JSON list of C-alpha atoms and ligand atoms in Angstrom, two decimals:
[
{"chain": "B", "resi": 1, "resn": "MET", "atom": "CA", "xyz": [0.10, -0.25, -0.33]},
{"chain": "B", "resi": 2, "resn": "LYS", "atom": "CA", "xyz": [1.09, 3.74, -0.86]},
{"chain": "B", "resi": 3, "resn": "ILE", "atom": "CA", "xyz": [0.40, 6.40, 1.65]},
{"chain": "B", "resi": 4, "resn": "VAL", "atom": "CA", "xyz": [-0.46, 10.33, 0.70]},
{"chain": "B", "resi": 5, "resn": "VAL", "atom": "CA", "xyz": [0.04, 12.55, 3.46]},
{"chain": "B", "resi": 6, "resn": "GLY", "atom": "CA", "xyz": [-1.81, 15.88, 2.62]},
{"chain": "B", "resi": 7, "resn": "ASN", "atom": "CA", "xyz": [-0.53, 18.39, 4.89]},
{"chain": "B", "resi": 8, "resn": "PHE", "atom": "CA", "xyz": [-2.54, 21.67, 4.74]},
{"chain": "B", "resi": 9, "resn": "LYS", "atom": "CA", "xyz": [-0.14, 23.23, 7.51]},
{"chain": "B", "resi": 10, "resn": "ALA", "atom": "CA", "xyz": [-2.32, 27.11, 7.75]},
{"chain": "B", "resi": 11, "resn": "GLU", "atom": "CA", "xyz": [-2.42, 28.12, 4.44]},
{"chain": "B", "resi": 12, "resn": "LEU", "atom": "CA", "xyz": [-6.77, 28.14, 4.35]},
{"chain": "B", "resi": 13, "resn": "GLY", "atom": "CA", "xyz": [-8.82, 30.64, 5.69]},
{"chain": "B", "resi": 14, "resn": "TYR", "atom": "CA", "xyz": [-12.67, 28.37, 6.35]},
{"chain": "B", "resi": 15, "resn": "THR", "atom": "CA", "xyz": [-14.00, 29.47, 3.09]},
{"chain": "B", "resi": 16, "resn": "GLU", "atom": "CA", "xyz": [-11.65, 28.46, 0.99]},
{"chain": "B", "resi": 17, "resn": "MET", "atom": "CA", "xyz": [-11.13, 24.77, 2.94]},
{"chain": "B", "resi": 18, "resn": "LYS", "atom": "CA", "xyz": [-14.66, 24.71, 1.82]},
{"chain": "B", "resi": 19, "resn": "GLN", "atom": "CA", "xyz": [-14.12, 25.13, -2.30]},
{"chain": "B", "resi": 20, "resn": "TRP", "atom": "CA", "xyz": [-11.29, 22.97, -1.46]},
{"chain": "B", "resi": 21, "resn": "LEU", "atom": "CA", "xyz": [-13.34, 19.76, -0.39]},
{"chain": "B", "resi": 22, "resn": "ASP", "atom": "CA", "xyz": [-16.01, 20.91, -3.12]},
{"chain": "B", "resi": 23, "resn": "ASP", "atom": "CA", "xyz": [-13.15, 20.79, -5.91]},
{"chain": "B", "resi": 24, "resn": "PHE", "atom": "CA", "xyz": [-11.48, 17.80, -4.19]},
{"chain": "B", "resi": 25, "resn": "ALA", "atom": "CA", "xyz": [-14.92, 16.01, -4.34]},
{"chain": "B", "resi": 26, "resn": "GLN", "atom": "CA", "xyz": [-15.49, 16.84, -8.47]},
{"chain": "B", "resi": 27, "resn": "THR", "atom": "CA", "xyz": [-11.79, 15.40, -8.82]},
{"chain": "B", "resi": 28, "resn": "PHE", "atom": "CA", "xyz": [-11.07, 12.53, -6.81]},
{"chain": "B", "resi": 29, "resn": "PRO", "atom": "CA", "xyz": [-12.59, 9.22, -7.16]},
{"chain": "B", "resi": 30, "resn": "LYS", "atom": "CA", "xyz": [-14.94, 8.53, -4.08]},
{"chain": "B", "resi": 31, "resn": "GLU", "atom": "CA", "xyz": [-13.54, 4.73, -3.91]},
{"chain": "B", "resi": 32, "resn": "GLY", "atom": "CA", "xyz": [-10.57, 6.52, -3.51]},
{"chain": "B", "resi": 33, "resn": "ILE", "atom": "CA", "xyz": [-7.26, 5.12, -5.76]},
{"chain": "B", "resi": 34, "resn": "PRO", "atom": "CA", "xyz": [-6.59, 1.37, -5.32]},
{"chain": "B", "resi": 35, "resn": "ASP", "atom": "CA", "xyz": [-3.79, 0.42, -2.62]},
{"chain": "B", "resi": 36, "resn": "THR", "atom": "CA", "xyz": [-3.70, 3.88, -2.11]},
{"chain": "B", "resi": 37, "resn": "LYS", "atom": "CA", "xyz": [-4.47, 5.55, 0.88]},
{"chain": "B", "resi": 38, "resn": "VAL", "atom": "CA", "xyz": [-4.77, 9.47, 1.31]},
{"chain": "B", "resi": 39, "resn": "ILE", "atom": "CA", "xyz": [-4.78, 10.91, 5.22]},
{"chain": "B", "resi": 40, "resn": "LEU", "atom": "CA", "xyz": [-5.86, 14.78, 4.93]},
{"chain": "B", "resi": 41, "resn": "CYS", "atom": "CA", "xyz": [-4.07, 16.60, 7.67]},
{"chain": "B", "resi": 42, "resn": "PRO", "atom": "CA", "xyz": [-6.78, 20.12, 8.02]},
{"chain": "B", "resi": 43, "resn": "SER", "atom": "CA", "xyz": [-6.02, 22.85, 10.24]},
{"chain": "B", "resi": 44, "resn": "ALA", "atom": "CA", "xyz": [-7.49, 21.57, 13.67]},
{"chain": "B", "resi": 45, "resn": "SER", "atom": "CA", "xyz": [-10.69, 24.43, 12.94]},
{"chain": "B", "resi": 46, "resn": "HIS", "atom": "CA", "xyz": [-11.21, 22.70, 9.53]},
{"chain": "B", "resi": 47, "resn": "ILE", "atom": "CA", "xyz": [-10.94, 18.72, 10.98]},
{"chain": "B", "resi": 48, "resn": "TYR", "atom": "CA", "xyz": [-15.09, 18.23, 11.27]},
{"chain": "B", "resi": 49, "resn": "LEU", "atom": "CA", "xyz": [-15.91, 19.92, 8.19]},
{"chain": "B", "resi": 50, "resn": "THR", "atom": "CA", "xyz": [-13.33, 17.86, 6.07]},
{"chain": "B", "resi": 51, "resn": "LYS", "atom": "CA", "xyz": [-14.74, 14.93, 7.58]},
{"chain": "B", "resi": 52, "resn": "GLU", "atom": "CA", "xyz": [-18.54, 16.17, 6.91]},
{"chain": "B", "resi": 53, "resn": "LYS", "atom": "CA", "xyz": [-18.00, 16.60, 3.15]},
{"chain": "B", "resi": 54, "resn": "LEU", "atom": "CA", "xyz": [-15.65, 13.65, 2.72]},
{"chain": "B", "resi": 55, "resn": "SER", "atom": "CA", "xyz": [-17.81, 11.45, 4.35]},
{"chain": "B", "resi": 56, "resn": "GLY", "atom": "CA", "xyz": [-18.04, 8.48, 2.06]},
{"chain": "B", "resi": 57, "resn": "TYR", "atom": "CA", "xyz": [-14.95, 9.37, 0.70]},
{"chain": "B", "resi": 58, "resn": "ALA", "atom": "CA", "xyz": [-11.90, 6.40, 0.52]},
{"chain": "B", "resi": 59, "resn": "VAL", "atom": "CA", "xyz": [-10.01, 9.54, 2.59]},
{"chain": "B", "resi": 60, "resn": "SER", "atom": "CA", "xyz": [-8.75, 9.29, 6.16]},
{"chain": "B", "resi": 61, "resn": "ILE", "atom": "CA", "xyz": [-8.39, 11.99, 8.27]},
{"chain": "B", "resi": 62, "resn": "GLY", "atom": "CA", "xyz": [-5.29, 13.55, 10.38]},
{"chain": "B", "resi": 63, "resn": "ALA", "atom": "CA", "xyz": [-4.47, 16.51, 12.68]},
{"chain": "B", "resi": 64, "resn": "GLN", "atom": "CA", "xyz": [-1.14, 17.88, 12.23]},
{"chain": "B", "resi": 65, "resn": "ASN", "atom": "CA", "xyz": [-0.38, 18.42, 15.75]},
{"chain": "B", "resi": 66, "resn": "ILE", "atom": "CA", "xyz": [-1.63, 17.81, 19.24]},
{"chain": "B", "resi": 67, "resn": "SER", "atom": "CA", "xyz": [-0.88, 19.56, 22.35]},
{"chain": "B", "resi": 68, "resn": "HIS", "atom": "CA", "xyz": [1.92, 17.63, 24.68]},
{"chain": "B", "resi": 69, "resn": "ILE", "atom": "CA", "xyz": [-0.77, 18.30, 27.82]},
{"chain": "B", "resi": 70, "resn": "GLU", "atom": "CA", "xyz": [-3.48, 15.55, 28.91]},
{"chain": "B", "resi": 71, "resn": "LYS", "atom": "CA", "xyz": [-6.49, 17.57, 30.09]},
{"chain": "B", "resi": 72, "resn": "GLY", "atom": "CA", "xyz": [-6.73, 20.74, 32.27]},
{"chain": "B", "resi": 73, "resn": "THR", "atom": "CA", "xyz": [-7.13, 24.70, 32.46]},
{"chain": "B", "resi": 74, "resn": "TYR", "atom": "CA", "xyz": [-4.50, 25.74, 29.34]},
{"chain": "B", "resi": 75, "resn": "THR", "atom": "CA", "xyz": [-6.67, 27.72, 26.99]},
{"chain": "B", "resi": 76, "resn": "GLY", "atom": "CA", "xyz": [-6.17, 27.20, 23.49]},
{"chain": "B", "resi": 77, "resn": "GLU", "atom": "CA", "xyz": [-4.67, 23.72, 23.59]},
{"chain": "B", "resi": 78, "resn": "VAL", "atom": "CA", "xyz": [-5.78, 21.18, 21.11]},
{"chain": "B", "resi": 79, "resn": "THR", "atom": "CA", "xyz": [-5.85, 17.85, 23.04]},
{"chain": "B", "resi": 80, "resn": "ALA", "atom": "CA", "xyz": [-5.53, 14.44, 21.57]},
{"chain": "B", "resi": 81, "resn": "ALA", "atom": "CA", "xyz": [-8.46, 13.38, 24.07]},
{"chain": "B", "resi": 82, "resn": "SER", "atom": "CA", "xyz": [-10.43, 15.89, 22.06]},
{"chain": "B", "resi": 83, "resn": "LEU", "atom": "CA", "xyz": [-9.50, 14.60, 18.57]},
{"chain": "B", "resi": 84, "resn": "THR", "atom": "CA", "xyz": [-10.27, 10.85, 19.24]},
{"chain": "B", "resi": 85, "resn": "ASP", "atom": "CA", "xyz": [-13.18, 10.54, 16.83]},
{"chain": "B", "resi": 86, "resn": "LEU", "atom": "CA", "xyz": [-12.46, 13.04, 14.76]},
{"chain": "B", "resi": 87, "resn": "ALA", "atom": "CA", "xyz": [-8.96, 12.01, 13.59]},
{"chain": "B", "resi": 88, "resn": "GLU", "atom": "CA", "xyz": [-7.37, 9.24, 12.84]},
{"chain": "B", "resi": 89, "resn": "PHE", "atom": "CA", "xyz": [-4.60, 10.18, 12.83]},
{"chain": "B", "resi": 90, "resn": "VAL", "atom": "CA", "xyz": [-1.88, 12.54, 13.97]},
{"chain": "B", "resi": 91, "resn": "ILE", "atom": "CA", "xyz": [1.32, 14.55, 12.93]},
{"chain": "B", "resi": 92, "resn": "ILE", "atom": "CA", "xyz": [3.96, 14.36, 15.25]},
{"chain": "B", "resi": 93, "resn": "GLY", "atom": "CA", "xyz": [7.44, 16.82, 15.45]},
{"chain": "B", "resi": 94, "resn": "HIS", "atom": "CA", "xyz": [7.51, 18.53, 12.55]},
{"chain": "B", "resi": 95, "resn": "SER", "atom": "CA", "xyz": [9.89, 20.52, 11.72]},
{"chain": "B", "resi": 96, "resn": "GLU", "atom": "CA", "xyz": [7.55, 23.81, 11.41]},
{"chain": "B", "resi": 97, "resn": "ARG", "atom": "CA", "xyz": [6.91, 23.19, 15.02]},
{"chain": "B", "resi": 98, "resn": "ARG", "atom": "CA", "xyz": [10.31, 22.02, 16.42]},
{"chain": "B", "resi": 99, "resn": "ARG", "atom": "CA", "xyz": [11.70, 25.48, 14.96]},
{"chain": "B", "resi": 100, "resn": "LEU", "atom": "CA", "xyz": [9.30, 27.69, 15.76]},
{"chain": "B", "resi": 101, "resn": "PHE", "atom": "CA", "xyz": [7.33, 26.35, 18.38]},
{"chain": "B", "resi": 102, "resn": "GLN", "atom": "CA", "xyz": [9.75, 24.68, 20.69]},
{"chain": "B", "resi": 103, "resn": "ASP", "atom": "CA", "xyz": [8.26, 21.30, 19.79]},
{"chain": "B", "resi": 104, "resn": "ARG", "atom": "CA", "xyz": [11.59, 19.55, 21.99]},
{"chain": "B", "resi": 105, "resn": "PHE", "atom": "CA", "xyz": [12.45, 15.95, 22.91]},
{"chain": "B", "resi": 106, "resn": "ASP", "atom": "CA", "xyz": [10.13, 15.47, 25.89]},
{"chain": "B", "resi": 107, "resn": "ARG", "atom": "CA", "xyz": [7.20, 17.18, 24.31]},
{"chain": "B", "resi": 108, "resn": "ILE", "atom": "CA", "xyz": [7.27, 14.98, 21.52]},
{"chain": "B", "resi": 109, "resn": "GLN", "atom": "CA", "xyz": [7.70, 11.93, 23.32]},
{"chain": "B", "resi": 110, "resn": "ASP", "atom": "CA", "xyz": [4.73, 13.08, 25.78]},
{"chain": "B", "resi": 111, "resn": "LYS", "atom": "CA", "xyz": [2.71, 13.90, 21.94]},
{"chain": "B", "resi": 112, "resn": "ILE", "atom": "CA", "xyz": [3.68, 10.86, 21.31]},
{"chain": "B", "resi": 113, "resn": "ASP", "atom": "CA", "xyz": [2.25, 9.37, 24.45]},
{"chain": "B", "resi": 114, "resn": "LEU", "atom": "CA", "xyz": [-1.32, 10.71, 24.33]},
{"chain": "B", "resi": 115, "resn": "ALA", "atom": "CA", "xyz": [-1.67, 9.76, 20.90]},
{"chain": "B", "resi": 116, "resn": "ASN", "atom": "CA", "xyz": [-0.99, 6.47, 22.16]},
{"chain": "B", "resi": 117, "resn": "LYS", "atom": "CA", "xyz": [-3.43, 6.74, 24.40]},
{"chain": "B", "resi": 118, "resn": "TYR", "atom": "CA", "xyz": [-6.20, 8.25, 22.64]},
{"chain": "B", "resi": 119, "resn": "ASP", "atom": "CA", "xyz": [-5.87, 5.84, 19.65]},
{"chain": "B", "resi": 120, "resn": "LEU", "atom": "CA", "xyz": [-4.13, 8.63, 17.43]},
{"chain": "B", "resi": 121, "resn": "SER", "atom": "CA", "xyz": [-2.20, 6.78, 14.81]},
{"chain": "B", "resi": 122, "resn": "VAL", "atom": "CA", "xyz": [1.18, 8.75, 14.89]},
{"chain": "B", "resi": 123, "resn": "ILE", "atom": "CA", "xyz": [2.95, 10.03, 11.83]},
{"chain": "B", "resi": 124, "resn": "LEU", "atom": "CA", "xyz": [6.08, 11.21, 13.05]},
{"chain": "B", "resi": 125, "resn": "CYS", "atom": "CA", "xyz": [8.47, 13.67, 11.73]},
{"chain": "B", "resi": 126, "resn": "SER", "atom": "CA", "xyz": [12.16, 13.62, 13.33]},
{"chain": "B", "resi": 127, "resn": "GLU", "atom": "CA", "xyz": [15.90, 14.03, 12.31]},
{"chain": "B", "resi": 128, "resn": "GLU", "atom": "CA", "xyz": [16.50, 11.66, 15.17]},
{"chain": "B", "resi": 129, "resn": "PRO", "atom": "CA", "xyz": [13.41, 9.20, 15.27]},
{"chain": "B", "resi": 130, "resn": "GLU", "atom": "CA", "xyz": [15.79, 6.74, 17.65]},
{"chain": "B", "resi": 131, "resn": "ARG", "atom": "CA", "xyz": [15.10, 8.92, 20.29]},
{"chain": "B", "resi": 132, "resn": "TYR", "atom": "CA", "xyz": [11.54, 7.78, 20.44]},
{"chain": "B", "resi": 133, "resn": "ARG", "atom": "CA", "xyz": [9.43, 5.42, 22.32]},
{"chain": "B", "resi": 134, "resn": "GLY", "atom": "CA", "xyz": [5.74, 3.87, 21.39]},
{"chain": "B", "resi": 135, "resn": "MET", "atom": "CA", "xyz": [3.69, 3.03, 18.48]},
{"chain": "B", "resi": 136, "resn": "ILE", "atom": "CA", "xyz": [5.07, 4.81, 15.30]},
{"chain": "B", "resi": 137, "resn": "TYR", "atom": "CA", "xyz": [2.28, 4.46, 12.36]},
{"chain": "B", "resi": 138, "resn": "ALA", "atom": "CA", "xyz": [4.76, 6.28, 10.04]},
{"chain": "B", "resi": 139, "resn": "LEU", "atom": "CA", "xyz": [7.71, 7.77, 9.84]},
{"chain": "B", "resi": 140, "resn": "ALA", "atom": "CA", "xyz": [8.89, 10.92, 7.42]},
{"chain": "B", "resi": 141, "resn": "TYR", "atom": "CA", "xyz": [12.04, 11.56, 6.65]},
{"chain": "B", "resi": 142, "resn": "GLU", "atom": "CA", "xyz": [11.86, 15.31, 5.95]},
{"chain": "B", "resi": 143, "resn": "PRO", "atom": "CA", "xyz": [15.43, 16.65, 5.14]},
{"chain": "B", "resi": 144, "resn": "SER", "atom": "CA", "xyz": [14.45, 20.62, 6.25]},
{"chain": "B", "resi": 145, "resn": "SER", "atom": "CA", "xyz": [16.22, 21.96, 3.22]},
{"chain": "B", "resi": 146, "resn": "ALA", "atom": "CA", "xyz": [14.00, 20.25, 1.39]},
{"chain": "B", "resi": 147, "resn": "ILE", "atom": "CA", "xyz": [10.50, 21.57, 2.96]},
{"chain": "B", "resi": 148, "resn": "GLY", "atom": "CA", "xyz": [8.58, 24.12, 1.26]},
{"chain": "B", "resi": 149, "resn": "SER", "atom": "CA", "xyz": [12.04, 25.12, -0.95]},
{"chain": "B", "resi": 150, "resn": "GLY", "atom": "CA", "xyz": [11.18, 23.54, -4.10]},
{"chain": "B", "resi": 151, "resn": "HIS", "atom": "CA", "xyz": [14.81, 21.81, -3.58]},
{"chain": "B", "resi": 152, "resn": "PRO", "atom": "CA", "xyz": [13.80, 17.85, -2.63]},
{"chain": "B", "resi": 153, "resn": "MET", "atom": "CA", "xyz": [16.88, 15.34, -2.16]},
{"chain": "B", "resi": 154, "resn": "THR", "atom": "CA", "xyz": [17.13, 12.84, -5.10]},
{"chain": "B", "resi": 155, "resn": "PRO", "atom": "CA", "xyz": [14.94, 9.59, -4.70]},
{"chain": "B", "resi": 156, "resn": "GLU", "atom": "CA", "xyz": [17.95, 8.00, -4.26]},
{"chain": "B", "resi": 157, "resn": "ASP", "atom": "CA", "xyz": [19.94, 9.50, -1.14]},
{"chain": "B", "resi": 158, "resn": "ALA", "atom": "CA", "xyz": [17.05, 9.77, 0.85]},
{"chain": "B", "resi": 159, "resn": "ALA", "atom": "CA", "xyz": [16.42, 5.97, 0.15]},
{"chain": "B", "resi": 160, "resn": "LYS", "atom": "CA", "xyz": [19.81, 5.70, 1.23]},
{"chain": "B", "resi": 161, "resn": "ASP", "atom": "CA", "xyz": [19.07, 7.53, 4.23]},
{"chain": "B", "resi": 162, "resn": "MET", "atom": "CA", "xyz": [15.78, 5.45, 4.97]},
{"chain": "B", "resi": 163, "resn": "GLU", "atom": "CA", "xyz": [17.87, 2.41, 5.22]},
{"chain": "B", "resi": 164, "resn": "LYS", "atom": "CA", "xyz": [20.09, 3.70, 7.65]},
{"chain": "B", "resi": 165, "resn": "ILE", "atom": "CA", "xyz": [16.76, 5.08, 9.94]},
{"chain": "B", "resi": 166, "resn": "LYS", "atom": "CA", "xyz": [14.84, 2.08, 9.24]},
{"chain": "B", "resi": 167, "resn": "MET", "atom": "CA", "xyz": [18.26, 0.14, 11.33]},
{"chain": "B", "resi": 168, "resn": "SER", "atom": "CA", "xyz": [17.29, 2.38, 14.45]},
{"chain": "B", "resi": 169, "resn": "ILE", "atom": "CA", "xyz": [13.25, 2.31, 14.43]},
{"chain": "B", "resi": 170, "resn": "HIS", "atom": "CA", "xyz": [10.46, 0.71, 13.82]},
{"chain": "B", "resi": 171, "resn": "ALA", "atom": "CA", "xyz": [7.69, 2.45, 12.31]},
{"chain": "B", "resi": 172, "resn": "SER", "atom": "CA", "xyz": [4.82, 0.67, 10.29]},
{"chain": "B", "resi": 173, "resn": "TYR", "atom": "CA", "xyz": [5.63, 2.63, 7.03]},
{"chain": "B", "resi": 174, "resn": "TYR", "atom": "CA", "xyz": [8.33, 5.06, 5.78]},
{"chain": "B", "resi": 175, "resn": "LEU", "atom": "CA", "xyz": [7.57, 8.42, 3.96]},
{"chain": "B", "resi": 176, "resn": "TYR", "atom": "CA", "xyz": [9.52, 10.80, 2.20]},
{"chain": "B", "resi": 177, "resn": "GLY", "atom": "CA", "xyz": [8.91, 14.66, 2.72]},
{"chain": "B", "resi": 178, "resn": "GLY", "atom": "CA", "xyz": [9.98, 17.77, 0.80]},
{"chain": "B", "resi": 179, "resn": "SER", "atom": "CA", "xyz": [8.67, 19.33, -2.18]},
{"chain": "B", "resi": 180, "resn": "VAL", "atom": "CA", "xyz": [7.33, 16.83, -3.64]},
{"chain": "B", "resi": 181, "resn": "ASP", "atom": "CA", "xyz": [5.15, 16.97, -6.47]},
{"chain": "B", "resi": 182, "resn": "LYS", "atom": "CA", "xyz": [2.94, 14.94, -8.92]},
{"chain": "B", "resi": 183, "resn": "THR", "atom": "CA", "xyz": [6.15, 14.32, -11.39]},
{"chain": "B", "resi": 184, "resn": "SER", "atom": "CA", "xyz": [8.39, 13.46, -8.61]},
{"chain": "B", "resi": 185, "resn": "VAL", "atom": "CA", "xyz": [5.90, 11.46, -6.34]},
{"chain": "B", "resi": 186, "resn": "HIS", "atom": "CA", "xyz": [6.09, 8.01, -8.08]},
{"chain": "B", "resi": 187, "resn": "SER", "atom": "CA", "xyz": [10.14, 7.94, -7.74]},
{"chain": "B", "resi": 188, "resn": "TYR", "atom": "CA", "xyz": [9.95, 8.25, -4.17]},
{"chain": "B", "resi": 189, "resn": "CYS", "atom": "CA", "xyz": [7.75, 5.35, -3.78]},
{"chain": "B", "resi": 190, "resn": "ALA", "atom": "CA", "xyz": [9.88, 3.67, -6.64]},
{"chain": "B", "resi": 191, "resn": "ALA", "atom": "CA", "xyz": [13.00, 4.18, -4.48]},
{"chain": "B", "resi": 192, "resn": "GLY", "atom": "CA", "xyz": [11.78, 2.00, -1.81]},
{"chain": "B", "resi": 193, "resn": "PHE", "atom": "CA", "xyz": [9.29, 4.66, 0.40]},
{"chain": "B", "resi": 194, "resn": "HIS", "atom": "CA", "xyz": [5.67, 3.12, 1.37]},
{"chain": "B", "resi": 195, "resn": "GLY", "atom": "CA", "xyz": [4.50, 7.13, 0.71]},
{"chain": "B", "resi": 196, "resn": "VAL", "atom": "CA", "xyz": [5.28, 10.74, 0.91]},
{"chain": "B", "resi": 197, "resn": "LEU", "atom": "CA", "xyz": [3.94, 13.64, 3.10]},
{"chain": "B", "resi": 198, "resn": "VAL", "atom": "CA", "xyz": [3.11, 16.82, 0.80]},
{"chain": "B", "resi": 199, "resn": "GLY", "atom": "CA", "xyz": [2.65, 20.36, 1.89]},
{"chain": "B", "resi": 200, "resn": "LYS", "atom": "CA", "xyz": [2.92, 22.98, -0.72]},
{"chain": "B", "resi": 201, "resn": "LYS", "atom": "CA", "xyz": [0.85, 20.65, -3.73]},
{"chain": "B", "resi": 202, "resn": "THR", "atom": "CA", "xyz": [-1.36, 19.74, -0.98]},
{"chain": "B", "resi": 203, "resn": "LEU", "atom": "CA", "xyz": [-3.38, 23.27, -1.88]},
{"chain": "B", "resi": 204, "resn": "ASP", "atom": "CA", "xyz": [-4.56, 22.91, -5.23]},
{"chain": "B", "resi": 205, "resn": "PRO", "atom": "CA", "xyz": [-7.04, 19.30, -5.11]},
{"chain": "B", "resi": 206, "resn": "SER", "atom": "CA", "xyz": [-6.25, 19.00, -8.97]},
{"chain": "B", "resi": 207, "resn": "VAL", "atom": "CA", "xyz": [-3.14, 18.95, -8.66]},
{"chain": "B", "resi": 208, "resn": "PHE", "atom": "CA", "xyz": [-3.28, 16.91, -5.49]},
{"chain": "B", "resi": 209, "resn": "SER", "atom": "CA", "xyz": [-5.73, 14.15, -7.02]},
{"chain": "B", "resi": 210, "resn": "GLU", "atom": "CA", "xyz": [-3.27, 13.91, -9.76]},
{"chain": "B", "resi": 211, "resn": "LEU", "atom": "CA", "xyz": [-0.45, 13.62, -7.54]},
{"chain": "B", "resi": 212, "resn": "VAL", "atom": "CA", "xyz": [-1.51, 10.89, -5.20]},
{"chain": "B", "resi": 213, "resn": "LYS", "atom": "CA", "xyz": [-3.03, 9.14, -8.67]},
{"chain": "B", "resi": 214, "resn": "ASN", "atom": "CA", "xyz": [0.81, 9.06, -9.83]},
{"chain": "B", "resi": 215, "resn": "ALA", "atom": "CA", "xyz": [2.06, 7.38, -6.57]},
{"chain": "Q", "resi": 301, "resn": "LIG", "atom": "P1", "xyz": [6.60, 20.82, 1.15]},
{"chain": "Q", "resi": 301, "resn": "LIG", "atom": "O1", "xyz": [6.28, 20.89, 2.68]},
{"chain": "Q", "resi": 301, "resn": "LIG", "atom": "O2", "xyz": [6.36, 19.58, 0.42]},
{"chain": "Q", "resi": 301, "resn": "LIG", "atom": "O3", "xyz": [5.85, 21.92, 0.82]},
{"chain": "Q", "resi": 301, "resn": "LIG", "atom": "O4", "xyz": [7.61, 20.63, 1.08]},
{"chain": "Q", "resi": 301, "resn": "LIG", "atom": "C1", "xyz": [6.27, 19.36, 2.94]},
{"chain": "Q", "resi": 301, "resn": "LIG", "atom": "C2", "xyz": [5.97, 19.10, 4.83]},
{"chain": "Q", "resi": 301, "resn": "LIG", "atom": "O5", "xyz": [6.03, 20.46, 5.42]},
{"chain": "Q", "resi": 301, "resn": "LIG", "atom": "O6", "xyz": [6.54, 18.08, 5.33]}
]
């Protein structure tokens, strides 16, 4: 099975997301693409909308982050518990969170523990994945120089790095992320990755649909 994760980051407003979902529903087959799992990770405030609009479609829904805190008087936090029944997956440790929002080792480990506790499957983005314990659904190898830069790592080099990573941490799936587009997606899968994590090319629904088909 191939996996394509679409990370919307904080790019779309509510109305834009509604339009995205309407357009995606027009271009993407309801029954999905054979042997390909699509995981859409919209903003937390768009998760319910995504679930409603794509009900009946063969897509899964993930969050882009969760709080490192389980529950309590923490205004504004999106907890793992608050996402159960809404999302199946969660991206943890994305480089943008590590760089800009103090997601360091302890926090990331706390988030993995909470995701495991509340049945959210973890898509871990980490340059040192061997440091973490817990159940990891997918490990995304994302060289920071490749994220959002338009300069992806070559599939061959990325696959070599992935082989080393595989020896240090067990995940069910290994993904590549960083400037993947509809023409390059297949070469990452052919090089040995189970799939990709996509940022920018998620934002146009027809481009994203095509990217999924090309995986
Ligand atoms: P990009 O983002 O596809 O825009 O490089 C990937 C990511 O942030 O994981």
